[in-house]
PDB file of C-alpha atoms and ligand atoms in Angstrom:
ATOM      1  CA  MET A   1     141.145 -20.177  58.075  1.00 62.00           C
ATOM      2  CA  LYS A   2     137.663 -18.793  57.517  1.00 75.00           C
ATOM      3  CA  THR A   3     136.209 -22.164  56.547  1.00 78.00           C
ATOM      4  CA  ARG A   4     137.732 -23.692  59.636  1.00 81.00           C
ATOM      5  CA  TYR A   5     135.913 -21.178  61.859  1.00 82.00           C
ATOM      6  CA  ALA A   6     132.684 -21.754  59.974  1.00 82.00           C
ATOM      7  CA  LEU A   7     133.035 -25.485  60.489  1.00 78.00           C
ATOM      8  CA  LEU A   8     133.728 -25.085  64.202  1.00 78.00           C
ATOM      9  CA  LEU A   9     130.780 -22.757  64.569  1.00 79.00           C
ATOM     10  CA  SER A  10     128.365 -25.073  62.828  1.00 81.00           C
ATOM     11  CA  LEU A  11     129.653 -27.992  64.895  1.00 77.00           C
ATOM     12  CA  SER A  12     129.023 -26.182  68.174  1.00 77.00           C
ATOM     13  CA  LEU A  13     125.592 -25.027  67.001  1.00 80.00           C
ATOM     14  CA  ALA A  14     124.717 -28.616  66.150  1.00 80.00           C
ATOM     15  CA  THR A  15     125.807 -29.706  69.629  1.00 78.00           C
ATOM     16  CA  ALA A  16     123.670 -27.027  71.288  1.00 78.00           C
ATOM     17  CA  ALA A  17     120.641 -28.057  69.232  1.00 78.00           C
ATOM     18  CA  HIS A  18     121.267 -31.663  70.156  1.00 80.00           C
ATOM     19  CA  ALA A  19     121.419 -30.815  73.869  1.00 77.00           C
ATOM     20  CA  ALA A  20     118.096 -28.978  73.548  1.00 78.00           C
ATOM     21  CA  ASP A  21     116.505 -32.074  72.000  1.00 83.00           C
ATOM     22  CA  ASP A  22     117.893 -34.208  74.798  1.00 92.00           C
ATOM     23  CA  VAL A  23     116.392 -32.106  77.570  1.00 96.00           C
ATOM     24  CA  VAL A  24     112.969 -32.173  75.920  1.00 96.00           C
ATOM     25  CA  GLU A  25     113.282 -35.966  75.724  1.00 96.00           C
ATOM     26  CA  LEU A  26     114.331 -36.091  79.356  1.00 97.00           C
ATOM     27  CA  TRP A  27     111.437 -33.901  80.480  1.00 98.00           C
ATOM     28  CA  THR A  28     109.014 -35.969  78.416  1.00 97.00           C
ATOM     29  CA  ALA A  29     110.317 -39.260  79.799  1.00 97.00           C
ATOM     30  CA  LYS A  30     110.746 -38.341  83.468  1.00 98.00           C
ATOM     31  CA  CYS A  31     108.782 -35.216  84.359  1.00 98.00           C
ATOM     32  CA  LYS A  32     105.879 -34.719  81.969  1.00 98.00           C
ATOM     33  CA  SER A  33     103.598 -37.382  83.473  1.00 98.00           C
ATOM     34  CA  CYS A  34     103.135 -35.209  86.570  1.00 98.00           C
ATOM     35  CA  HIS A  35     104.216 -31.705  85.522  1.00 98.00           C
ATOM     36  CA  GLY A  36     102.731 -31.734  82.002  1.00 98.00           C
ATOM     37  CA  THR A  37     104.377 -30.727  78.729  1.00 97.00           C
ATOM     38  CA  ASP A  38     104.211 -27.057  79.678  1.00 97.00           C
ATOM     39  CA  GLY A  39     105.022 -27.346  83.405  1.00 98.00           C
ATOM     40  CA  ARG A  40     101.521 -26.217  84.380  1.00 98.00           C
ATOM     41  CA  ALA A  41     100.767 -29.602  85.988  1.00 98.00           C
ATOM     42  CA  GLN A  42      97.373 -29.922  84.344  1.00 98.00           C
ATOM     43  CA  THR A  43      97.674 -33.704  84.699  1.00 98.00           C
ATOM     44  CA  PRO A  44      95.721 -36.116  86.907  1.00 98.00           C
ATOM     45  CA  MET A  45      98.710 -36.288  89.280  1.00 98.00           C
ATOM     46  CA  GLY A  46      99.238 -32.539  89.101  1.00 98.00           C
ATOM     47  CA  LYS A  47      95.635 -31.882  90.065  1.00 98.00           C
ATOM     48  CA  LYS A  48      95.525 -34.529  92.766  1.00 98.00           C
ATOM     49  CA  GLU A  49      98.730 -33.288  94.411  1.00 98.00           C
ATOM     50  CA  ALA A  50      98.084 -29.599  93.647  1.00 98.00           C
ATOM     51  CA  ILE A  51     101.485 -29.309  91.955  1.00 98.00           C
ATOM     52  CA  VAL A  52     102.546 -25.736  91.342  1.00 98.00           C
ATOM     53  CA  ASP A  53     102.211 -24.155  87.887  1.00 98.00           C
ATOM     54  CA  MET A  54     105.852 -23.596  86.892  1.00 98.00           C
ATOM     55  CA  SER A  55     104.885 -21.274  84.064  1.00 98.00           C
ATOM     56  CA  GLN A  56     103.747 -18.618  86.561  1.00 98.00           C
ATOM     57  CA  ALA A  57     106.001 -15.579  86.687  1.00 97.00           C
ATOM     58  CA  ALA A  58     105.602 -15.413  90.481  1.00 97.00           C
ATOM     59  CA  TRP A  59     106.870 -18.966  90.917  1.00 98.00           C
ATOM     60  CA  GLN A  60     109.733 -18.371  88.491  1.00 98.00           C
ATOM     61  CA  THR A  61     110.779 -15.258  90.417  1.00 97.00           C
ATOM     62  CA  ALA A  62     110.503 -16.879  93.847  1.00 98.00           C
ATOM     63  CA  GLN A  63     112.682 -19.847  92.892  1.00 98.00           C
ATOM     64  CA  SER A  64     116.406 -19.444  92.351  1.00 98.00           C
ATOM     65  CA  ASP A  65     118.181 -21.797  89.951  1.00 98.00           C
ATOM     66  CA  ALA A  66     119.717 -23.447  93.025  1.00 98.00           C
ATOM     67  CA  ASP A  67     116.243 -23.960  94.566  1.00 98.00           C
ATOM     68  CA  ILE A  68     114.965 -25.631  91.423  1.00 98.00           C
ATOM     69  CA  ARG A  69     118.073 -27.770  91.098  1.00 98.00           C
ATOM     70  CA  GLU A  70     117.766 -28.880  94.708  1.00 98.00           C
ATOM     71  CA  SER A  71     114.097 -29.820  94.300  1.00 98.00           C
ATOM     72  CA  ILE A  72     115.037 -32.041  91.363  1.00 98.00           C
ATOM     73  CA  ALA A  73     118.163 -33.505  92.951  1.00 98.00           C
ATOM     74  CA  GLU A  74     116.791 -34.080  96.459  1.00 98.00           C
ATOM     75  CA  GLY A  75     113.066 -34.380  95.848  1.00 98.00           C
ATOM     76  CA  SER A  76     110.477 -32.621  97.947  1.00 97.00           C
ATOM     77  CA  PRO A  77     110.521 -32.777 101.744  1.00 94.00           C
ATOM     78  CA  ARG A  78     106.767 -32.087 101.626  1.00 95.00           C
ATOM     79  CA  ASN A  79     105.596 -34.608  99.071  1.00 97.00           C
ATOM     80  CA  LYS A  80     107.113 -38.043  98.445  1.00 97.00           C
ATOM     81  CA  LYS A  81     105.666 -38.108  94.930  1.00 98.00           C
ATOM     82  CA  MET A  82     108.460 -35.724  93.951  1.00 98.00           C
ATOM     83  CA  LYS A  83     111.393 -38.125  94.166  1.00 98.00           C
ATOM     84  CA  ALA A  84     115.079 -37.338  94.378  1.00 98.00           C
ATOM     85  CA  PHE A  85     116.622 -37.600  90.923  1.00 98.00           C
ATOM     86  CA  LYS A  86     120.239 -37.139  91.926  1.00 97.00           C
ATOM     87  CA  ASP A  87     121.111 -40.817  91.457  1.00 97.00           C
ATOM     88  CA  LYS A  88     119.277 -41.041  88.152  1.00 97.00           C
ATOM     89  CA  LEU A  89     120.551 -37.915  86.415  1.00 97.00           C
ATOM     90  CA  THR A  90     123.998 -36.465  85.738  1.00 96.00           C
ATOM     91  CA  PRO A  91     124.905 -32.974  87.040  1.00 96.00           C
ATOM     92  CA  GLU A  92     124.685 -31.781  83.414  1.00 95.00           C
ATOM     93  CA  GLN A  93     121.163 -33.172  83.083  1.00 96.00           C
ATOM     94  CA  LEU A  94     120.127 -31.421  86.309  1.00 97.00           C
ATOM     95  CA  ASP A  95     121.505 -28.137  84.953  1.00 97.00           C
ATOM     96  CA  SER A  96     119.768 -28.524  81.628  1.00 96.00           C
ATOM     97  CA  LEU A  97     116.449 -29.293  83.358  1.00 98.00           C
ATOM     98  CA  VAL A  98     116.771 -26.093  85.393  1.00 98.00           C
ATOM     99  CA  ALA A  99     117.410 -24.165  82.154  1.00 97.00           C
ATOM    100  CA  TYR A 100     114.477 -25.944  80.513  1.00 97.00           C
ATOM    101  CA  ILE A 101     112.123 -25.067  83.385  1.00 98.00           C
ATOM    102  CA  ARG A 102     113.113 -21.414  82.869  1.00 97.00           C
ATOM    103  CA  THR A 103     111.863 -21.647  79.270  1.00 97.00           C
ATOM    104  CA  LEU A 104     108.405 -22.676  80.544  1.00 97.00           C
ATOM    105  CA  LYS A 105     107.769 -19.189  81.943  1.00 95.00           C
ATOM    106  CA  LYS A 106     104.750 -17.557  80.343  1.00 91.00           C
ATOM    107  CA  GLY A 107     105.650 -14.493  78.298  1.00 68.00           C
TER     108      GLY A 107
HETATM  109  C1  HEC B 201     105.316 -38.834  90.072  1.00 53.71           C
HETATM  110  C2  HEC B 201     105.081 -37.410  89.817  1.00 53.71           C
HETATM  111  C3  HEC B 201     106.275 -36.499  89.565  1.00 53.71           C
HETATM  112  C4  HEC B 201     107.294 -36.643  88.656  1.00 53.71           C
HETATM  113  C5  HEC B 201     107.511 -37.790  87.683  1.00 53.71           C
HETATM  114  C6  HEC B 201     108.126 -35.466  88.786  1.00 53.71           C
HETATM  115  N1  HEC B 201     107.626 -34.631  89.733  1.00 53.71           N
HETATM  116 FE1  HEC B 201     108.377 -32.811  90.248  1.00 53.71          FE
HETATM  117  N2  HEC B 201     106.941 -32.628  91.680  1.00 53.71           N
HETATM  118  C7  HEC B 201     105.928 -33.534  91.926  1.00 53.71           C
HETATM  119  C8  HEC B 201     105.128 -33.070  93.039  1.00 53.71           C
HETATM  120  C9  HEC B 201     103.917 -33.783  93.633  1.00 53.71           C
HETATM  121  C10 HEC B 201     105.693 -31.838  93.440  1.00 53.71           C
HETATM  122  C11 HEC B 201     105.203 -30.907  94.547  1.00 53.71           C
HETATM  123  C12 HEC B 201     106.039 -31.097  95.766  1.00 53.71           C
HETATM  124  C13 HEC B 201     105.666 -30.161  96.875  1.00 53.71           C
HETATM  125  O1  HEC B 201     104.564 -29.634  96.888  1.00 53.71           O
HETATM  126  O2  HEC B 201     106.514 -30.002  97.746  1.00 53.71           O
HETATM  127  C14 HEC B 201     106.829 -31.595  92.565  1.00 53.71           C
HETATM  128  C15 HEC B 201     107.665 -30.501  92.659  1.00 53.71           C
HETATM  129  C16 HEC B 201     108.693 -30.214  91.790  1.00 53.71           C
HETATM  130  C17 HEC B 201     109.520 -29.032  91.863  1.00 53.71           C
HETATM  131  C18 HEC B 201     109.470 -27.970  92.960  1.00 53.71           C
HETATM  132  C19 HEC B 201     108.306 -27.064  92.862  1.00 53.71           C
HETATM  133  C20 HEC B 201     108.300 -26.113  94.040  1.00 53.71           C
HETATM  134  O3  HEC B 201     107.648 -25.091  93.942  1.00 53.71           O
HETATM  135  O4  HEC B 201     108.932 -26.365  95.058  1.00 53.71           O
HETATM  136  C21 HEC B 201     110.388 -29.081  90.813  1.00 53.71           C
HETATM  137  C22 HEC B 201     111.444 -28.052  90.441  1.00 53.71           C
HETATM  138  C23 HEC B 201     110.102 -30.305  90.105  1.00 53.71           C
HETATM  139  N3  HEC B 201     109.076 -30.972  90.736  1.00 53.71           N
HETATM  140  C24 HEC B 201     110.775 -30.729  88.977  1.00 53.71           C
HETATM  141  C25 HEC B 201     110.635 -31.990  88.415  1.00 53.71           C
HETATM  142  C26 HEC B 201     111.463 -32.474  87.333  1.00 53.71           C
HETATM  143  C27 HEC B 201     112.535 -31.696  86.610  1.00 53.71           C
HETATM  144  C28 HEC B 201     111.062 -33.759  87.097  1.00 53.71           C
HETATM  145  C29 HEC B 201     111.650 -34.746  86.099  1.00 53.71           C
HETATM  146  C30 HEC B 201     113.079 -35.036  86.235  1.00 53.71           C
HETATM  147  C31 HEC B 201     109.965 -34.053  88.006  1.00 53.71           C
HETATM  148  N4  HEC B 201     109.747 -32.955  88.792  1.00 53.71           N
HETATM  149  C32 HEC B 201     109.267 -35.243  88.034  1.00 53.71           C
HETATM  150  C33 HEC B 201     105.694 -34.708  91.236  1.00 53.71           C
HETATM  151  C34 HEC B 201     106.506 -35.229  90.247  1.00 53.71           C
END
């Protein structure tokens, strides 16, 4: 019985680690070019478009998870460079990107 639990536990841990890798890959492939590795938007596009620094505590506090999810799903009504990703990403990918953006908050 014990070994069975241990096996289940290590399987679910492996899945969680895998999901974390996937979201980093997703961010790198689809978001990093404008928002930067760290979400601070210190990229040519970020500077040109004055994209917000997502690592700022004030931004993190002002945005609810639903706000962030909507920005990703629907794009920005203010700036066409931020496209709607709802047709390109699954609901699970949208959720994991929101969670990932939360990890970018500066300590
Ligand atoms: C081609 C450049 C570009 C790419 C690629 C891009 N974004 Fe954006 N993003 C922007 C711009 C420009 C804004 C600012 C929009 C505004 O000021 O309204 C923005 C805004 C946002 C916002 C809202 C910020 C706020 O304060 O309202 C979120 C959240 C966001 N992006 C997430 C993402 C995620 C996640 C991805 C990848 C799936 C992504 N973006 C890919 C350019 C981009």
